[in-house]
Amino acid sequence: MGDEVILLDFWPSMFGMRLRIALAEKEVKYEYREEDLRNKSELLLKMNPVHKKIPVLIHNGKPVCESTLAVEYIDGVWKDKAPLLPSDPYEKSQAKFWADYIDKKLYEISRKTWTTKGEELEAVVKELIGCLKVLEGALGDKPYFGGESFGFVDVSLIGFYSWFSTWESFGHFSVEAECPKLIAWAKRCMEKESVSKSLPDSHKVLEFAQMLREKLGIA
Ligand code: GS8
């Protein structure tokens, strides 16, 4: 019997992109179901009753919630192809540290680029650039965060690349001018089909964020 894999997702979500990329890296066939987050499906509410958020991976009827946990799960189940997490316990702990930093720091500060304006936004941009520089430092001169091969931290971060134009447009700065190595890394990742086919067009993301900003009355 084959595996039944369903992904509950929402196209601009950098968290959802992580699962799309991991499943593509492993060449797992799955059913993609787009959620309307203003009118969540019964299935989403049943599969993620605690947070009621996407993404949710449903593997043979069982849900896995929280994107980093789902990527780890995917890596554990389909372990024969494209390993994502290092097997060495120390290396693994470091990869998880950076994924946690991305979620707690980068995500939290980056969402403020479309919820603030004026001086507040200027402070947000400073903090965001600081955060990106920390990540660029962690990358160092390696081709990928995972070293020579694309891995867990790369999967965790690359979805944010489709939001860079939005941050730049609202924050009036250039990620490339501040963090050229990070941009070179992002372009390297985009050469992988698993990544390029999983990320939405950044113009579409910008339009989506502009709409959110208007709704919040910040535009
Ligand atoms: C975050 C998921 C999330 O924020 C993860 O999976 O890593 N820590 C979680 N999902 C959002 C959409 S993307 O911003 C979501 O589903 N929001 C719906 C809601 O809050 O009602």
PDB file of C-alpha atoms and ligand atoms in Angstrom:
ATOM      1  CA  MET A   1       0.000   0.000   0.000  1.00  0.00           C
ATOM      2  CA  GLY A   2       1.358   3.424  -0.959  1.00  0.00           C
ATOM      3  CA  ASP A   3       1.635   6.351   1.391  1.00  0.00           C
ATOM      4  CA  GLU A   4      -1.154   8.895   1.453  1.00  0.00           C
ATOM      5  CA  VAL A   5       0.353  12.336   1.931  1.00  0.00           C
ATOM      6  CA  ILE A   6      -1.690  15.539   2.096  1.00  0.00           C
ATOM      7  CA  LEU A   7      -0.356  19.041   2.683  1.00  0.00           C
ATOM      8  CA  LEU A   8      -2.652  21.721   4.063  1.00  0.00           C
ATOM      9  CA  ASP A   9      -1.026  24.956   3.044  1.00  0.00           C
ATOM     10  CA  PHE A  10      -1.456  28.603   2.036  1.00  0.00           C
ATOM     11  CA  TRP A  11       0.627  29.839  -0.892  1.00  0.00           C
ATOM     12  CA  PRO A  12       2.484  32.871   0.636  1.00  0.00           C
ATOM     13  CA  SER A  13       3.442  30.965   3.792  1.00  0.00           C
ATOM     14  CA  MET A  14       7.183  30.570   4.304  1.00  0.00           C
ATOM     15  CA  PHE A  15       6.307  27.811   6.764  1.00  0.00           C
ATOM     16  CA  GLY A  16       4.344  25.923   4.134  1.00  0.00           C
ATOM     17  CA  MET A  17       7.204  26.402   1.665  1.00  0.00           C
ATOM     18  CA  ARG A  18       9.453  24.398   3.999  1.00  0.00           C
ATOM     19  CA  LEU A  19       7.262  21.328   3.616  1.00  0.00           C
ATOM     20  CA  ARG A  20       6.863  21.798  -0.136  1.00  0.00           C
ATOM     21  CA  ILE A  21      10.662  21.911  -0.487  1.00  0.00           C
ATOM     22  CA  ALA A  22      11.316  18.958   1.838  1.00  0.00           C
ATOM     23  CA  LEU A  23       8.732  16.800   0.046  1.00  0.00           C
ATOM     24  CA  ALA A  24      10.201  17.790  -3.336  1.00  0.00           C
ATOM     25  CA  GLU A  25      13.739  17.013  -2.154  1.00  0.00           C
ATOM     26  CA  LYS A  26      12.548  13.550  -1.133  1.00  0.00           C
ATOM     27  CA  GLU A  27      10.481  13.182  -4.321  1.00  0.00           C
ATOM     28  CA  VAL A  28       7.385  12.343  -2.306  1.00  0.00           C
ATOM     29  CA  LYS A  29       4.099  12.590  -4.198  1.00  0.00           C
ATOM     30  CA  TYR A  30       1.422  14.408  -2.253  1.00  0.00           C
ATOM     31  CA  GLU A  31      -1.878  16.177  -2.543  1.00  0.00           C
ATOM     32  CA  TYR A  32      -1.649  19.948  -2.067  1.00  0.00           C
ATOM     33  CA  ARG A  33      -4.718  21.552  -0.493  1.00  0.00           C
ATOM     34  CA  GLU A  34      -4.890  25.314  -0.387  1.00  0.00           C
ATOM     35  CA  GLU A  35      -6.581  26.654   2.753  1.00  0.00           C
ATOM     36  CA  ASP A  36      -8.640  29.810   3.022  1.00  0.00           C
ATOM     37  CA  LEU A  37      -7.398  31.071   6.390  1.00  0.00           C
ATOM     38  CA  ARG A  38     -10.492  33.264   6.861  1.00  0.00           C
ATOM     39  CA  ASN A  39     -12.664  30.223   6.391  1.00  0.00           C
ATOM     40  CA  LYS A  40     -10.643  27.235   7.574  1.00  0.00           C
ATOM     41  CA  SER A  41     -11.625  23.770   6.431  1.00  0.00           C
ATOM     42  CA  GLU A  42     -13.084  21.180   8.787  1.00  0.00           C
ATOM     43  CA  LEU A  43     -10.019  19.065   8.022  1.00  0.00           C
ATOM     44  CA  LEU A  44      -7.592  21.791   9.175  1.00  0.00           C
ATOM     45  CA  LEU A  45      -9.549  22.340  12.403  1.00  0.00           C
ATOM     46  CA  LYS A  46      -9.573  18.594  13.019  1.00  0.00           C
ATOM     47  CA  MET A  47      -5.911  18.035  12.154  1.00  0.00           C
ATOM     48  CA  ASN A  48      -4.509  21.041  14.008  1.00  0.00           C
ATOM     49  CA  PRO A  49      -7.072  21.670  16.766  1.00  0.00           C
ATOM     50  CA  VAL A  50      -4.514  23.364  19.039  1.00  0.00           C
ATOM     51  CA  HIS A  51      -3.129  26.124  16.775  1.00  0.00           C
ATOM     52  CA  LYS A  52      -5.556  25.871  13.817  1.00  0.00           C
ATOM     53  CA  LYS A  53      -2.669  26.912  11.553  1.00  0.00           C
ATOM     54  CA  ILE A  54      -1.163  25.723   8.328  1.00  0.00           C
ATOM     55  CA  PRO A  55       1.014  23.992   7.319  1.00  0.00           C
ATOM     56  CA  VAL A  56      -0.137  20.539   8.364  1.00  0.00           C
ATOM     57  CA  LEU A  57       1.301  17.377   6.889  1.00  0.00           C
ATOM     58  CA  ILE A  58      -1.160  14.484   6.952  1.00  0.00           C
ATOM     59  CA  HIS A  59       0.611  11.169   6.505  1.00  0.00           C
ATOM     60  CA  ASN A  60      -1.675   8.150   6.238  1.00  0.00           C
ATOM     61  CA  GLY A  61      -4.346  10.044   8.184  1.00  0.00           C
ATOM     62  CA  LYS A  62      -2.053  11.271  10.969  1.00  0.00           C
ATOM     63  CA  PRO A  63      -1.253  14.996  11.293  1.00  0.00           C
ATOM     64  CA  VAL A  64       2.156  16.528  11.889  1.00  0.00           C
ATOM     65  CA  CYS A  65       1.922  20.194  12.877  1.00  0.00           C
ATOM     66  CA  GLU A  66       4.611  22.893  13.137  1.00  0.00           C
ATOM     67  CA  SER A  67       6.753  23.244  10.055  1.00  0.00           C
ATOM     68  CA  THR A  68      10.192  22.488  11.528  1.00  0.00           C
ATOM     69  CA  LEU A  69       8.817  19.361  13.225  1.00  0.00           C
ATOM     70  CA  ALA A  70       7.168  18.322   9.960  1.00  0.00           C
ATOM     71  CA  VAL A  71      10.426  18.779   8.007  1.00  0.00           C
ATOM     72  CA  GLU A  72      12.213  16.659  10.615  1.00  0.00           C
ATOM     73  CA  TYR A  73       9.462  14.049  10.318  1.00  0.00           C
ATOM     74  CA  ILE A  74       9.731  14.008   6.511  1.00  0.00           C
ATOM     75  CA  ASP A  75      13.501  13.606   6.822  1.00  0.00           C
ATOM     76  CA  GLY A  76      13.029  10.695   9.228  1.00  0.00           C
ATOM     77  CA  VAL A  77      10.389   8.838   7.207  1.00  0.00           C
ATOM     78  CA  TRP A  78      11.930   9.263   3.733  1.00  0.00           C
ATOM     79  CA  LYS A  79      15.495   8.889   4.888  1.00  0.00           C
ATOM     80  CA  ASP A  80      16.971   7.246   1.798  1.00  0.00           C
ATOM     81  CA  LYS A  81      17.045  10.397  -0.289  1.00  0.00           C
ATOM     82  CA  ALA A  82      18.474  13.907   0.263  1.00  0.00           C
ATOM     83  CA  PRO A  83      19.207  13.838   4.027  1.00  0.00           C
ATOM     84  CA  LEU A  84      18.351  17.191   5.585  1.00  0.00           C
ATOM     85  CA  LEU A  85      19.351  16.988   9.251  1.00  0.00           C
ATOM     86  CA  PRO A  86      22.933  16.014  10.123  1.00  0.00           C
ATOM     87  CA  SER A  87      23.263  12.669  11.915  1.00  0.00           C
ATOM     88  CA  ASP A  88      25.943  13.943  14.310  1.00  0.00           C
ATOM     89  CA  PRO A  89      24.121  14.978  17.536  1.00  0.00           C
ATOM     90  CA  TYR A  90      26.065  18.223  17.916  1.00  0.00           C
ATOM     91  CA  GLU A  91      25.623  19.250  14.284  1.00  0.00           C
ATOM     92  CA  LYS A  92      21.938  18.391  14.572  1.00  0.00           C
ATOM     93  CA  SER A  93      21.545  20.581  17.666  1.00  0.00           C
ATOM     94  CA  GLN A  94      23.190  23.479  15.791  1.00  0.00           C
ATOM     95  CA  ALA A  95      20.890  23.110  12.787  1.00  0.00           C
ATOM     96  CA  LYS A  96      17.884  23.168  15.125  1.00  0.00           C
ATOM     97  CA  PHE A  97      19.303  26.213  16.914  1.00  0.00           C
ATOM     98  CA  TRP A  98      19.341  28.189  13.646  1.00  0.00           C
ATOM     99  CA  ALA A  99      15.877  27.027  12.625  1.00  0.00           C
ATOM    100  CA  ASP A 100      14.656  28.215  16.031  1.00  0.00           C
ATOM    101  CA  TYR A 101      16.438  31.569  15.556  1.00  0.00           C
ATOM    102  CA  ILE A 102      14.738  31.982  12.172  1.00  0.00           C
ATOM    103  CA  ASP A 103      11.313  31.334  13.721  1.00  0.00           C
ATOM    104  CA  LYS A 104      11.751  33.380  16.880  1.00  0.00           C
ATOM    105  CA  LYS A 105      13.809  36.299  15.563  1.00  0.00           C
ATOM    106  CA  LEU A 106      13.643  36.616  11.785  1.00  0.00           C
ATOM    107  CA  TYR A 107       9.959  35.795  11.401  1.00  0.00           C
ATOM    108  CA  GLU A 108       8.829  37.951  14.306  1.00  0.00           C
ATOM    109  CA  ILE A 109      10.800  41.014  13.211  1.00  0.00           C
ATOM    110  CA  SER A 110      10.103  40.581   9.492  1.00  0.00           C
ATOM    111  CA  ARG A 111       6.327  40.578   9.931  1.00  0.00           C
ATOM    112  CA  LYS A 112       6.612  44.046  11.473  1.00  0.00           C
ATOM    113  CA  THR A 113       7.805  45.414   8.091  1.00  0.00           C
ATOM    114  CA  TRP A 114       4.204  45.320   6.958  1.00  0.00           C
ATOM    115  CA  THR A 115       2.539  46.237  10.244  1.00  0.00           C
ATOM    116  CA  THR A 116       4.496  49.392  11.082  1.00  0.00           C
ATOM    117  CA  LYS A 117       5.427  52.715   9.493  1.00  0.00           C
ATOM    118  CA  GLY A 118       7.562  55.825  10.059  1.00  0.00           C
ATOM    119  CA  GLU A 119      10.131  55.751  12.861  1.00  0.00           C
ATOM    120  CA  GLU A 120       8.861  52.456  14.154  1.00  0.00           C
ATOM    121  CA  LEU A 121       9.458  50.881  10.742  1.00  0.00           C
ATOM    122  CA  GLU A 122      12.965  52.380  10.602  1.00  0.00           C
ATOM    123  CA  ALA A 123      13.813  50.653  13.885  1.00  0.00           C
ATOM    124  CA  VAL A 124      12.312  47.413  12.573  1.00  0.00           C
ATOM    125  CA  VAL A 125      14.479  47.599   9.434  1.00  0.00           C
ATOM    126  CA  LYS A 126      17.628  48.101  11.543  1.00  0.00           C
ATOM    127  CA  GLU A 127      16.789  45.057  13.626  1.00  0.00           C
ATOM    128  CA  LEU A 128      15.885  43.019  10.549  1.00  0.00           C
ATOM    129  CA  ILE A 129      19.210  43.834   8.874  1.00  0.00           C
ATOM    130  CA  GLY A 130      21.004  42.874  12.103  1.00  0.00           C
ATOM    131  CA  CYS A 131      19.189  39.557  12.099  1.00  0.00           C
ATOM    132  CA  LEU A 132      20.029  38.881   8.441  1.00  0.00           C
ATOM    133  CA  LYS A 133      23.675  39.685   9.143  1.00  0.00           C
ATOM    134  CA  VAL A 134      23.721  37.184  11.994  1.00  0.00           C
ATOM    135  CA  LEU A 135      22.408  34.553   9.600  1.00  0.00           C
ATOM    136  CA  GLU A 136      24.922  35.565   6.949  1.00  0.00           C
ATOM    137  CA  GLY A 137      27.658  35.140   9.579  1.00  0.00           C
ATOM    138  CA  ALA A 138      26.380  31.648  10.366  1.00  0.00           C
ATOM    139  CA  LEU A 139      26.539  30.794   6.674  1.00  0.00           C
ATOM    140  CA  GLY A 140      30.126  32.023   6.478  1.00  0.00           C
ATOM    141  CA  ASP A 141      31.856  30.958   3.279  1.00  0.00           C
ATOM    142  CA  LYS A 142      29.959  27.706   2.943  1.00  0.00           C
ATOM    143  CA  PRO A 143      27.767  27.184  -0.137  1.00  0.00           C
ATOM    144  CA  TYR A 144      24.851  26.109   2.078  1.00  0.00           C
ATOM    145  CA  PHE A 145      24.053  26.350   5.782  1.00  0.00           C
ATOM    146  CA  GLY A 146      24.282  22.577   5.706  1.00  0.00           C
ATOM    147  CA  GLY A 147      27.873  22.798   4.384  1.00  0.00           C
ATOM    148  CA  GLU A 148      28.468  21.330   0.949  1.00  0.00           C
ATOM    149  CA  SER A 149      24.873  20.180   0.619  1.00  0.00           C
ATOM    150  CA  PHE A 150      21.456  21.761   1.000  1.00  0.00           C
ATOM    151  CA  GLY A 151      20.032  20.924   4.455  1.00  0.00           C
ATOM    152  CA  PHE A 152      17.635  21.660   7.283  1.00  0.00           C
ATOM    153  CA  VAL A 153      18.587  25.317   7.889  1.00  0.00           C
ATOM    154  CA  ASP A 154      18.505  26.025   4.145  1.00  0.00           C
ATOM    155  CA  VAL A 155      14.980  24.573   4.000  1.00  0.00           C
ATOM    156  CA  SER A 156      13.967  26.623   7.039  1.00  0.00           C
ATOM    157  CA  LEU A 157      15.216  29.932   5.645  1.00  0.00           C
ATOM    158  CA  ILE A 158      14.885  29.946   1.863  1.00  0.00           C
ATOM    159  CA  GLY A 159      11.106  30.518   1.815  1.00  0.00           C
ATOM    160  CA  PHE A 160      11.729  33.962   3.307  1.00  0.00           C
ATOM    161  CA  TYR A 161      13.554  34.872   0.084  1.00  0.00           C
ATOM    162  CA  SER A 162      10.182  35.254  -1.656  1.00  0.00           C
ATOM    163  CA  TRP A 163       9.390  37.956   0.930  1.00  0.00           C
ATOM    164  CA  PHE A 164      12.655  39.931   0.497  1.00  0.00           C
ATOM    165  CA  SER A 165      11.141  42.278  -2.148  1.00  0.00           C
ATOM    166  CA  THR A 166       8.247  43.005   0.200  1.00  0.00           C
ATOM    167  CA  TRP A 167      10.587  43.886   3.077  1.00  0.00           C
ATOM    168  CA  GLU A 168      12.698  45.995   0.718  1.00  0.00           C
ATOM    169  CA  SER A 169       9.730  47.790  -0.751  1.00  0.00           C
ATOM    170  CA  PHE A 170       8.188  48.688   2.622  1.00  0.00           C
ATOM    171  CA  GLY A 171      11.487  49.264   4.441  1.00  0.00           C
ATOM    172  CA  HIS A 172      13.351  51.107   1.656  1.00  0.00           C
ATOM    173  CA  PHE A 173      16.543  49.094   1.817  1.00  0.00           C
ATOM    174  CA  SER A 174      18.331  46.457  -0.212  1.00  0.00           C
ATOM    175  CA  VAL A 175      19.103  43.045   1.255  1.00  0.00           C
ATOM    176  CA  GLU A 176      21.761  42.562  -1.432  1.00  0.00           C
ATOM    177  CA  ALA A 177      23.572  45.777  -0.442  1.00  0.00           C
ATOM    178  CA  GLU A 178      23.546  44.720   3.233  1.00  0.00           C
ATOM    179  CA  CYS A 179      24.073  40.972   2.871  1.00  0.00           C
ATOM    180  CA  PRO A 180      25.542  40.056  -0.526  1.00  0.00           C
ATOM    181  CA  LYS A 181      26.614  36.571   0.568  1.00  0.00           C
ATOM    182  CA  LEU A 182      23.108  35.778   1.733  1.00  0.00           C
ATOM    183  CA  ILE A 183      21.727  36.761  -1.675  1.00  0.00           C
ATOM    184  CA  ALA A 184      24.357  34.614  -3.415  1.00  0.00           C
ATOM    185  CA  TRP A 185      23.264  31.725  -1.188  1.00  0.00           C
ATOM    186  CA  ALA A 186      19.564  32.339  -2.007  1.00  0.00           C
ATOM    187  CA  LYS A 187      20.295  32.348  -5.747  1.00  0.00           C
ATOM    188  CA  ARG A 188      22.272  29.110  -5.326  1.00  0.00           C
ATOM    189  CA  CYS A 189      19.266  27.529  -3.570  1.00  0.00           C
ATOM    190  CA  MET A 190      16.918  28.791  -6.308  1.00  0.00           C
ATOM    191  CA  GLU A 191      18.920  26.789  -8.849  1.00  0.00           C
ATOM    192  CA  LYS A 192      17.452  23.708  -7.225  1.00  0.00           C
ATOM    193  CA  GLU A 193      14.128  22.742  -8.755  1.00  0.00           C
ATOM    194  CA  SER A 194      12.796  21.619  -5.370  1.00  0.00           C
ATOM    195  CA  VAL A 195      13.175  25.242  -4.229  1.00  0.00           C
ATOM    196  CA  SER A 196      12.254  27.241  -7.343  1.00  0.00           C
ATOM    197  CA  LYS A 197       9.020  25.327  -7.853  1.00  0.00           C
ATOM    198  CA  SER A 198       8.049  25.688  -4.171  1.00  0.00           C
ATOM    199  CA  LEU A 199       8.442  29.456  -3.850  1.00  0.00           C
ATOM    200  CA  PRO A 200       5.789  31.854  -5.133  1.00  0.00           C
ATOM    201  CA  ASP A 201       6.616  34.820  -7.329  1.00  0.00           C
ATOM    202  CA  SER A 202       7.895  37.668  -5.129  1.00  0.00           C
ATOM    203  CA  HIS A 203       5.707  40.220  -6.967  1.00  0.00           C
ATOM    204  CA  LYS A 204       2.649  38.221  -6.002  1.00  0.00           C
ATOM    205  CA  VAL A 205       3.833  38.162  -2.390  1.00  0.00           C
ATOM    206  CA  LEU A 206       4.319  41.938  -2.482  1.00  0.00           C
ATOM    207  CA  GLU A 207       0.784  42.460  -3.833  1.00  0.00           C
ATOM    208  CA  PHE A 208      -0.552  40.179  -1.103  1.00  0.00           C
ATOM    209  CA  ALA A 209       1.362  42.084   1.613  1.00  0.00           C
ATOM    210  CA  GLN A 210       0.176  45.438   0.192  1.00  0.00           C
ATOM    211  CA  MET A 211      -3.382  44.204   0.472  1.00  0.00           C
ATOM    212  CA  LEU A 212      -2.787  43.171   4.104  1.00  0.00           C
ATOM    213  CA  ARG A 213      -1.258  46.566   4.845  1.00  0.00           C
ATOM    214  CA  GLU A 214      -4.260  48.322   3.347  1.00  0.00           C
ATOM    215  CA  LYS A 215      -6.599  46.164   5.410  1.00  0.00           C
ATOM    216  CA  LEU A 216      -4.650  47.083   8.538  1.00  0.00           C
ATOM    217  CA  GLY A 217      -4.932  50.742   7.525  1.00  0.00           C
ATOM    218  CA  ILE A 218      -1.143  51.198   7.358  1.00  0.00           C
ATOM    219  CA  ALA A 219      -0.770  51.911   3.655  1.00  0.00           C
TER     220      ALA A 219
HETATM  221  C1  GS8 B   1       3.691  28.867  12.239  1.00  0.00           C
HETATM  222  C2  GS8 B   1       2.571  28.614  11.254  1.00  0.00           C
HETATM  223  C3  GS8 B   1       1.805  29.893  10.919  1.00  0.00           C
HETATM  224  O1  GS8 B   1       2.079  30.982  11.448  1.00  0.00           O
HETATM  225  C4  GS8 B   1       4.907  26.669  11.931  1.00  0.00           C
HETATM  226  O2  GS8 B   1       4.237  25.854  11.269  1.00  0.00           O
HETATM  227  O3  GS8 B   1       6.144  26.702  11.884  1.00  0.00           O
HETATM  228  N1  GS8 B   1       5.105  27.958  13.966  1.00  0.00           N
HETATM  229  C5  GS8 B   1       4.190  27.600  12.917  1.00  0.00           C
HETATM  230  N2  GS8 B   1       0.786  29.744  10.049  1.00  0.00           N
HETATM  231  C6  GS8 B   1      -0.051  30.858   9.681  1.00  0.00           C
HETATM  232  C7  GS8 B   1       0.088  31.179   8.201  1.00  0.00           C
HETATM  233  S1  GS8 B   1       1.729  31.649   7.763  1.00  0.00           S
HETATM  234  O4  GS8 B   1       2.018  32.960   8.663  1.00  0.00           O
HETATM  235  C8  GS8 B   1      -1.524  30.476   9.904  1.00  0.00           C
HETATM  236  O5  GS8 B   1      -1.940  29.381   9.623  1.00  0.00           O
HETATM  237  N3  GS8 B   1      -2.294  31.414  10.416  1.00  0.00           N
HETATM  238  C9  GS8 B   1      -3.702  31.238  10.593  1.00  0.00           C
HETATM  239  C10 GS8 B   1      -4.185  31.825  11.871  1.00  0.00           C
HETATM  240  O6  GS8 B   1      -3.365  32.297  12.679  1.00  0.00           O
HETATM  241  O7  GS8 B   1      -5.410  31.810  12.066  1.00  0.00           O
END
